[in-house]
PDB file of C-alpha atoms and ligand atoms in Angstrom:
ATOM      1  CA  MET A 204      87.424 140.735  59.206  1.00 87.00           C
ATOM      2  CA  ARG A 205      84.122 139.678  60.744  1.00 91.00           C
ATOM      3  CA  LEU A 206      82.688 136.473  62.126  1.00 94.00           C
ATOM      4  CA  GLU A 207      78.944 135.999  62.183  1.00 95.00           C
ATOM      5  CA  ALA A 208      76.916 133.254  63.812  1.00 96.00           C
ATOM      6  CA  GLU A 209      73.374 133.094  62.536  1.00 96.00           C
ATOM      7  CA  LYS A 210      70.732 131.257  64.557  1.00 96.00           C
ATOM      8  CA  LEU A 211      73.106 128.469  65.524  1.00 97.00           C
ATOM      9  CA  GLY A 212      71.738 125.430  67.261  1.00 96.00           C
ATOM     10  CA  HIS A 213      73.259 122.119  68.181  1.00 97.00           C
ATOM     11  CA  SER A 214      71.968 118.768  69.418  1.00 96.00           C
ATOM     12  CA  PHE A 215      73.682 115.522  70.268  1.00 95.00           C
ATOM     13  CA  GLY A 216      71.097 112.908  69.366  1.00 94.00           C
ATOM     14  CA  ASP A 217      67.821 114.045  70.911  1.00 93.00           C
ATOM     15  CA  VAL A 218      69.510 116.338  73.411  1.00 94.00           C
ATOM     16  CA  VAL A 219      69.364 119.992  72.461  1.00 95.00           C
ATOM     17  CA  ILE A 220      72.525 121.670  73.751  1.00 95.00           C
ATOM     18  CA  PHE A 221      71.708 125.204  72.596  1.00 95.00           C
ATOM     19  CA  GLN A 222      69.543 126.922  70.049  1.00 94.00           C
ATOM     20  CA  ASP A 223      69.072 130.223  68.309  1.00 95.00           C
ATOM     21  CA  VAL A 224      72.512 131.653  69.100  1.00 95.00           C
ATOM     22  CA  SER A 225      73.334 134.688  66.940  1.00 96.00           C
ATOM     23  CA  PHE A 226      76.191 137.177  67.256  1.00 95.00           C
ATOM     24  CA  ALA A 227      78.921 138.919  65.306  1.00 95.00           C
ATOM     25  CA  ILE A 228      82.541 139.614  66.234  1.00 95.00           C
ATOM     26  CA  ASP A 229      84.774 142.133  64.483  1.00 92.00           C
ATOM     27  CA  SER A 230      88.556 142.406  64.292  1.00 91.00           C
ATOM     28  CA  GLY A 231      90.058 143.830  67.454  1.00 90.00           C
ATOM     29  CA  GLU A 232      87.284 142.581  69.713  1.00 94.00           C
ATOM     30  CA  MET A 233      87.765 140.239  72.627  1.00 95.00           C
ATOM     31  CA  VAL A 234      84.505 138.564  73.581  1.00 96.00           C
ATOM     32  CA  ALA A 235      83.805 136.254  76.514  1.00 96.00           C
ATOM     33  CA  LEU A 236      81.704 133.147  76.045  1.00 97.00           C
ATOM     34  CA  ARG A 237      79.990 132.608  79.380  1.00 96.00           C
ATOM     35  CA  GLY A 238      77.548 130.063  80.699  1.00 94.00           C
ATOM     36  CA  PRO A 239      77.286 127.132  83.086  1.00 94.00           C
ATOM     37  CA  SER A 240      79.152 123.887  82.609  1.00 92.00           C
ATOM     38  CA  GLY A 241      77.478 121.854  79.873  1.00 92.00           C
ATOM     39  CA  SER A 242      75.811 124.853  78.211  1.00 94.00           C
ATOM     40  CA  GLY A 243      77.793 124.180  75.020  1.00 95.00           C
ATOM     41  CA  LYS A 244      80.669 126.662  75.050  1.00 95.00           C
ATOM     42  CA  SER A 245      83.281 124.173  73.817  1.00 93.00           C
ATOM     43  CA  THR A 246      80.806 122.816  71.281  1.00 95.00           C
ATOM     44  CA  LEU A 247      80.199 126.322  69.959  1.00 96.00           C
ATOM     45  CA  LEU A 248      83.966 126.898  69.651  1.00 95.00           C
ATOM     46  CA  SER A 249      84.254 123.657  67.646  1.00 94.00           C
ATOM     47  CA  ILE A 250      81.470 124.837  65.351  1.00 95.00           C
ATOM     48  CA  LEU A 251      83.128 128.227  64.840  1.00 94.00           C
ATOM     49  CA  SER A 252      86.449 126.521  64.051  1.00 90.00           C
ATOM     50  CA  GLY A 253      84.706 124.506  61.355  1.00 89.00           C
ATOM     51  CA  SER A 254      85.476 121.138  62.932  1.00 89.00           C
ATOM     52  CA  VAL A 255      81.824 120.469  63.906  1.00 94.00           C
ATOM     53  CA  THR A 256      78.811 121.149  61.691  1.00 96.00           C
ATOM     54  CA  PRO A 257      75.957 122.798  63.579  1.00 97.00           C
ATOM     55  CA  THR A 258      72.577 121.094  63.583  1.00 97.00           C
ATOM     56  CA  ARG A 259      70.999 124.441  62.742  1.00 97.00           C
ATOM     57  CA  GLY A 260      72.049 127.835  61.513  1.00 97.00           C
ATOM     58  CA  ARG A 261      75.314 128.856  59.911  1.00 96.00           C
ATOM     59  CA  VAL A 262      78.664 130.505  60.499  1.00 95.00           C
ATOM     60  CA  ILE A 263      79.655 133.264  58.123  1.00 94.00           C
ATOM     61  CA  ARG A 264      83.329 134.128  57.884  1.00 88.00           C
ATOM     62  CA  ALA A 265      85.608 135.207  55.081  1.00 80.00           C
ATOM     63  CA  GLY A 266      87.164 132.323  53.172  1.00 76.00           C
ATOM     64  CA  ASP A 267      90.658 133.489  54.074  1.00 84.00           C
ATOM     65  CA  CYS A 268      89.891 133.778  57.793  1.00 88.00           C
ATOM     66  CA  ARG A 269      92.718 131.990  59.604  1.00 89.00           C
ATOM     67  CA  VAL A 270      91.525 130.287  62.773  1.00 91.00           C
ATOM     68  CA  GLY A 271      93.736 129.570  65.784  1.00 89.00           C
ATOM     69  CA  TRP A 272      92.640 127.414  68.698  1.00 88.00           C
ATOM     70  CA  VAL A 273      94.026 127.156  72.207  1.00 88.00           C
ATOM     71  CA  PHE A 274      92.619 124.274  74.214  1.00 82.00           C
ATOM     72  CA  GLN A 275      91.801 124.114  77.895  1.00 78.00           C
ATOM     73  CA  ASN A 276      94.682 121.750  78.661  1.00 78.00           C
ATOM     74  CA  PRO A 277      97.905 122.857  77.022  1.00 79.00           C
ATOM     75  CA  HIS A 278      98.984 120.140  74.576  1.00 83.00           C
ATOM     76  CA  GLY A 279     102.715 119.981  74.070  1.00 88.00           C
ATOM     77  CA  VAL A 280     105.357 117.386  73.332  1.00 91.00           C
ATOM     78  CA  SER A 281     107.022 116.668  76.665  1.00 93.00           C
ATOM     79  CA  ARG A 282     110.588 116.229  75.339  1.00 94.00           C
ATOM     80  CA  ARG A 283     110.509 119.170  72.939  1.00 95.00           C
ATOM     81  CA  THR A 284     111.793 122.545  74.021  1.00 97.00           C
ATOM     82  CA  VAL A 285     109.774 125.711  74.353  1.00 97.00           C
ATOM     83  CA  LEU A 286     111.566 127.089  71.290  1.00 97.00           C
ATOM     84  CA  ASP A 287     110.701 123.993  69.222  1.00 96.00           C
ATOM     85  CA  HIS A 288     106.998 124.447  69.939  1.00 95.00           C
ATOM     86  CA  VAL A 289     107.015 127.845  68.277  1.00 95.00           C
ATOM     87  CA  VAL A 290     109.633 127.140  65.591  1.00 95.00           C
ATOM     88  CA  LEU A 291     108.048 123.966  64.194  1.00 91.00           C
ATOM     89  CA  PRO A 292     104.797 125.548  62.958  1.00 87.00           C
ATOM     90  CA  LEU A 293     106.850 128.310  61.312  1.00 92.00           C
ATOM     91  CA  LEU A 294     109.046 125.742  59.541  1.00 93.00           C
ATOM     92  CA  ALA A 295     105.915 123.865  58.475  1.00 88.00           C
ATOM     93  CA  ARG A 296     104.727 127.050  56.835  1.00 85.00           C
ATOM     94  CA  GLY A 297     107.941 127.360  54.835  1.00 91.00           C
ATOM     95  CA  ALA A 298     110.128 129.646  56.962  1.00 92.00           C
ATOM     96  CA  ARG A 299     113.878 129.043  57.012  1.00 96.00           C
ATOM     97  CA  ARG A 300     115.335 127.781  60.270  1.00 95.00           C
ATOM     98  CA  ALA A 301     117.269 130.982  61.167  1.00 96.00           C
ATOM     99  CA  GLU A 302     114.302 133.204  60.351  1.00 95.00           C
ATOM    100  CA  ALA A 303     111.894 130.903  62.258  1.00 96.00           C
ATOM    101  CA  GLU A 304     114.147 130.956  65.327  1.00 96.00           C
ATOM    102  CA  ARG A 305     114.443 134.727  65.227  1.00 95.00           C
ATOM    103  CA  THR A 306     110.677 135.136  65.023  1.00 94.00           C
ATOM    104  CA  ALA A 307     110.088 132.532  67.719  1.00 95.00           C
ATOM    105  CA  ARG A 308     112.574 134.118  70.131  1.00 95.00           C
ATOM    106  CA  GLY A 309     110.910 137.496  69.665  1.00 92.00           C
ATOM    107  CA  VAL A 310     107.440 136.108  70.371  1.00 90.00           C
ATOM    108  CA  LEU A 311     108.658 134.108  73.373  1.00 94.00           C
ATOM    109  CA  ALA A 312     110.283 137.182  74.892  1.00 91.00           C
ATOM    110  CA  GLU A 313     107.033 139.060  74.482  1.00 84.00           C
ATOM    111  CA  PHE A 314     105.171 136.301  76.307  1.00 84.00           C
ATOM    112  CA  ARG A 315     107.746 136.353  79.124  1.00 86.00           C
ATOM    113  CA  LEU A 316     109.116 132.949  78.121  1.00 92.00           C
ATOM    114  CA  GLY A 317     112.497 134.168  76.913  1.00 94.00           C
ATOM    115  CA  GLU A 318     114.380 132.541  79.784  1.00 96.00           C
ATOM    116  CA  LEU A 319     112.751 129.189  79.123  1.00 97.00           C
ATOM    117  CA  THR A 320     113.465 128.766  75.403  1.00 97.00           C
ATOM    118  CA  ASP A 321     115.621 125.659  75.951  1.00 97.00           C
ATOM    119  CA  SER A 322     113.454 124.082  78.636  1.00 97.00           C
ATOM    120  CA  PRO A 323     111.503 120.946  77.765  1.00 97.00           C
ATOM    121  CA  PHE A 324     107.728 121.321  77.676  1.00 96.00           C
ATOM    122  CA  ARG A 325     107.347 118.861  80.584  1.00 95.00           C
ATOM    123  CA  SER A 326     109.167 121.224  82.954  1.00 96.00           C
ATOM    124  CA  LEU A 327     106.759 124.146  82.445  1.00 94.00           C
ATOM    125  CA  SER A 328     104.219 125.322  84.988  1.00 89.00           C
ATOM    126  CA  GLY A 329     100.564 125.474  83.961  1.00 85.00           C
ATOM    127  CA  GLY A 330     100.725 129.216  83.339  1.00 85.00           C
ATOM    128  CA  GLU A 331     103.928 128.953  81.313  1.00 90.00           C
ATOM    129  CA  ALA A 332     102.491 126.126  79.210  1.00 91.00           C
ATOM    130  CA  GLN A 333      99.305 128.113  78.575  1.00 87.00           C
ATOM    131  CA  ARG A 334     101.327 131.183  77.518  1.00 89.00           C
ATOM    132  CA  LEU A 335     103.388 128.976  75.223  1.00 93.00           C
ATOM    133  CA  MET A 336     100.217 127.726  73.535  1.00 91.00           C
ATOM    134  CA  LEU A 337      99.111 131.332  73.018  1.00 88.00           C
ATOM    135  CA  ALA A 338     102.567 132.261  71.662  1.00 89.00           C
ATOM    136  CA  ARG A 339     102.383 129.354  69.240  1.00 91.00           C
ATOM    137  CA  ALA A 340      98.871 130.334  68.148  1.00 88.00           C
ATOM    138  CA  LEU A 341     100.090 133.872  67.499  1.00 84.00           C
ATOM    139  CA  THR A 342     102.815 132.711  65.107  1.00 85.00           C
ATOM    140  CA  SER A 343     100.149 131.304  62.789  1.00 81.00           C
ATOM    141  CA  SER A 344      98.829 134.894  62.444  1.00 83.00           C
ATOM    142  CA  PRO A 345      95.214 133.997  63.184  1.00 90.00           C
ATOM    143  CA  ASP A 346      92.371 136.352  62.301  1.00 93.00           C
ATOM    144  CA  LEU A 347      90.181 134.521  64.789  1.00 94.00           C
ATOM    145  CA  LEU A 348      91.517 132.977  67.985  1.00 94.00           C
ATOM    146  CA  LEU A 349      89.289 130.541  69.874  1.00 95.00           C
ATOM    147  CA  VAL A 350      90.397 129.991  73.450  1.00 94.00           C
ATOM    148  CA  ASP A 351      88.866 127.474  75.826  1.00 92.00           C
ATOM    149  CA  GLU A 352      89.206 128.157  79.569  1.00 90.00           C
ATOM    150  CA  PRO A 353      92.728 129.609  79.445  1.00 87.00           C
ATOM    151  CA  THR A 354      92.942 130.353  83.155  1.00 87.00           C
ATOM    152  CA  ALA A 355      91.436 127.157  84.566  1.00 84.00           C
ATOM    153  CA  GLN A 356      93.769 125.831  87.267  1.00 74.00           C
ATOM    154  CA  LEU A 357      96.111 128.843  87.095  1.00 80.00           C
ATOM    155  CA  ASP A 358      97.212 130.880  90.093  1.00 82.00           C
ATOM    156  CA  PRO A 359      96.146 134.558  90.075  1.00 86.00           C
ATOM    157  CA  VAL A 360      99.507 135.877  88.824  1.00 84.00           C
ATOM    158  CA  SER A 361      99.694 133.412  85.904  1.00 81.00           C
ATOM    159  CA  ALA A 362      96.039 134.056  85.104  1.00 85.00           C
ATOM    160  CA  ALA A 363      96.669 137.808  85.025  1.00 88.00           C
ATOM    161  CA  THR A 364      99.536 137.311  82.565  1.00 85.00           C
ATOM    162  CA  VAL A 365      97.377 135.152  80.310  1.00 85.00           C
ATOM    163  CA  VAL A 366      94.649 137.810  80.367  1.00 90.00           C
ATOM    164  CA  GLN A 367      97.260 140.425  79.454  1.00 88.00           C
ATOM    165  CA  VAL A 368      98.510 138.277  76.557  1.00 86.00           C
ATOM    166  CA  LEU A 369      94.965 137.827  75.241  1.00 89.00           C
ATOM    167  CA  GLY A 370      94.505 141.591  75.394  1.00 91.00           C
ATOM    168  CA  SER A 371      97.670 142.132  73.376  1.00 86.00           C
ATOM    169  CA  LEU A 372      96.407 139.718  70.700  1.00 87.00           C
ATOM    170  CA  ARG A 373      93.170 141.695  70.520  1.00 90.00           C
ATOM    171  CA  ASP A 374      95.185 144.903  70.203  1.00 90.00           C
ATOM    172  CA  ARG A 375      96.881 143.427  67.126  1.00 86.00           C
ATOM    173  CA  GLY A 376      93.482 143.146  65.470  1.00 90.00           C
ATOM    174  CA  VAL A 377      92.792 139.466  66.210  1.00 92.00           C
ATOM    175  CA  MET A 378      89.160 138.515  66.934  1.00 94.00           C
ATOM    176  CA  VAL A 379      89.411 136.711  70.266  1.00 95.00           C
ATOM    177  CA  LEU A 380      86.575 134.547  71.581  1.00 96.00           C
ATOM    178  CA  VAL A 381      87.290 133.070  74.974  1.00 96.00           C
ATOM    179  CA  ALA A 382      85.128 130.528  76.782  1.00 96.00           C
ATOM    180  CA  THR A 383      85.543 131.153  80.481  1.00 94.00           C
ATOM    181  CA  HIS A 384      84.122 130.782  83.968  1.00 92.00           C
ATOM    182  CA  ASP A 385      86.665 133.310  85.225  1.00 92.00           C
ATOM    183  CA  ASP A 386      85.328 136.780  86.064  1.00 91.00           C
ATOM    184  CA  ARG A 387      88.800 138.305  85.591  1.00 90.00           C
ATOM    185  CA  VAL A 388      88.797 137.140  81.983  1.00 92.00           C
ATOM    186  CA  GLY A 389      85.197 138.291  81.563  1.00 92.00           C
ATOM    187  CA  GLU A 390      86.060 141.762  82.840  1.00 91.00           C
ATOM    188  CA  ALA A 391      88.952 142.067  80.369  1.00 91.00           C
ATOM    189  CA  CYS A 392      86.590 141.407  77.461  1.00 94.00           C
ATOM    190  CA  THR A 393      84.610 144.045  75.614  1.00 91.00           C
ATOM    191  CA  ARG A 394      81.412 142.064  76.031  1.00 94.00           C
ATOM    192  CA  SER A 395      79.996 138.623  76.712  1.00 95.00           C
ATOM    193  CA  ILE A 396      77.900 136.084  74.886  1.00 95.00           C
ATOM    194  CA  HIS A 397      75.767 134.115  77.346  1.00 94.00           C
ATOM    195  CA  MET A 398      74.927 130.482  76.769  1.00 92.00           C
ATOM    196  CA  GLY A 399      72.525 128.424  78.788  1.00 83.00           C
ATOM    197  CA  ASN A 400      69.001 129.422  77.821  1.00 56.00           C
ATOM    198  CA  ARG A 401      68.057 126.106  76.296  1.00 50.00           C
TER     199      ARG A 401
HETATM  200  N1  ATP B1983      80.515 114.413  71.143  1.00 67.05           N
HETATM  201  C1  ATP B1983      79.537 114.532  72.030  1.00 67.05           C
HETATM  202  N2  ATP B1983      78.530 113.619  72.069  1.00 67.05           N
HETATM  203  C2  ATP B1983      77.525 113.733  72.953  1.00 67.05           C
HETATM  204  N3  ATP B1983      77.408 114.712  73.856  1.00 67.05           N
HETATM  205  C3  ATP B1983      78.382 115.638  73.868  1.00 67.05           C
HETATM  206  C4  ATP B1983      79.483 115.595  72.960  1.00 67.05           C
HETATM  207  N4  ATP B1983      80.284 116.672  73.198  1.00 67.05           N
HETATM  208  C5  ATP B1983      79.699 117.340  74.220  1.00 67.05           C
HETATM  209  N5  ATP B1983      78.563 116.717  74.618  1.00 67.05           N
HETATM  210  C6  ATP B1983      77.649 117.187  75.669  1.00 67.05           C
HETATM  211  O1  ATP B1983      77.207 118.475  75.276  1.00 67.05           O
HETATM  212  C7  ATP B1983      77.066 119.315  76.424  1.00 67.05           C
HETATM  213  C8  ATP B1983      77.869 120.592  76.192  1.00 67.05           C
HETATM  214  O2  ATP B1983      79.269 120.275  76.285  1.00 67.05           O
HETATM  215  P1  ATP B1983      80.375 121.408  76.172  1.00 67.05           P
HETATM  216  O3  ATP B1983      81.676 120.758  76.456  1.00 67.05           O
HETATM  217  O4  ATP B1983      80.202 122.108  74.885  1.00 67.05           O
HETATM  218  O5  ATP B1983      79.934 122.364  77.372  1.00 67.05           O
HETATM  219  P2  ATP B1983      80.740 123.565  78.066  1.00 67.05           P
HETATM  220  O6  ATP B1983      79.773 124.690  78.245  1.00 67.05           O
HETATM  221  O7  ATP B1983      81.979 123.841  77.287  1.00 67.05           O
HETATM  222  O8  ATP B1983      81.099 122.921  79.469  1.00 67.05           O
HETATM  223  P3  ATP B1983      82.319 123.265  80.495  1.00 67.05           P
HETATM  224  O9  ATP B1983      82.083 124.657  80.986  1.00 67.05           O
HETATM  225  O10 ATP B1983      82.133 122.231  81.572  1.00 67.05           O
HETATM  226  O11 ATP B1983      83.610 123.086  79.733  1.00 67.05           O
HETATM  227  C9  ATP B1983      77.503 118.498  77.622  1.00 67.05           C
HETATM  228  O12 ATP B1983      76.353 117.984  78.239  1.00 67.05           O
HETATM  229  C10 ATP B1983      78.338 117.389  77.011  1.00 67.05           C
HETATM  230  O13 ATP B1983      78.273 116.226  77.791  1.00 67.05           O
END
């Protein structure tokens, strides 16, 4: 699997956010998207996900490329349990309840959330919630995972765990593109794409 960005550019009205951005990412690569605030990292992720059409250039990816997205602020349903957050997408994809729960429990244990399966989302710490979002993204078996600032507002220990989890996704052959200001995340990546040369 390969993702290619060819001479991408984007403007909002008359304001050029970035231009002439080209790169390719292959399966099993974890790439950092770096650049100052406002340089267009989140916008580029939206373009790569297909939810925003670039003003210029094009994105080339296989038609069956499954895209997962983990946002900067973990979005969960406050009353729902940790287990529910991982089980529901599996049920939506046609899994039976018992099978979905088995899969979900396995993934949660791997993400060090096994003790929290019955806790409501609202009781999670920032790091736990971020790991849960990554666990949920994993269950959709993405080929490409777009991650926006996963360690913002996390303490060093939680951030290190999130970095570890991202590395394990890469090791499973997922293409991981992570927008980040965090040098620890940058160092864990194979290389960086730099935004900001408008
Ligand atoms: N829908 C929109 N309409 C107009 N301007 C927008 C829109 N979305 C983003 N922008 C502007 O585009 C620029 C790039 O925003 P973006 O969120 O992509 O930057 P970023 O590099 O991800 O920033 P940060 O590091 O602060 O998250 C910013 O100046 C932002 O205000």
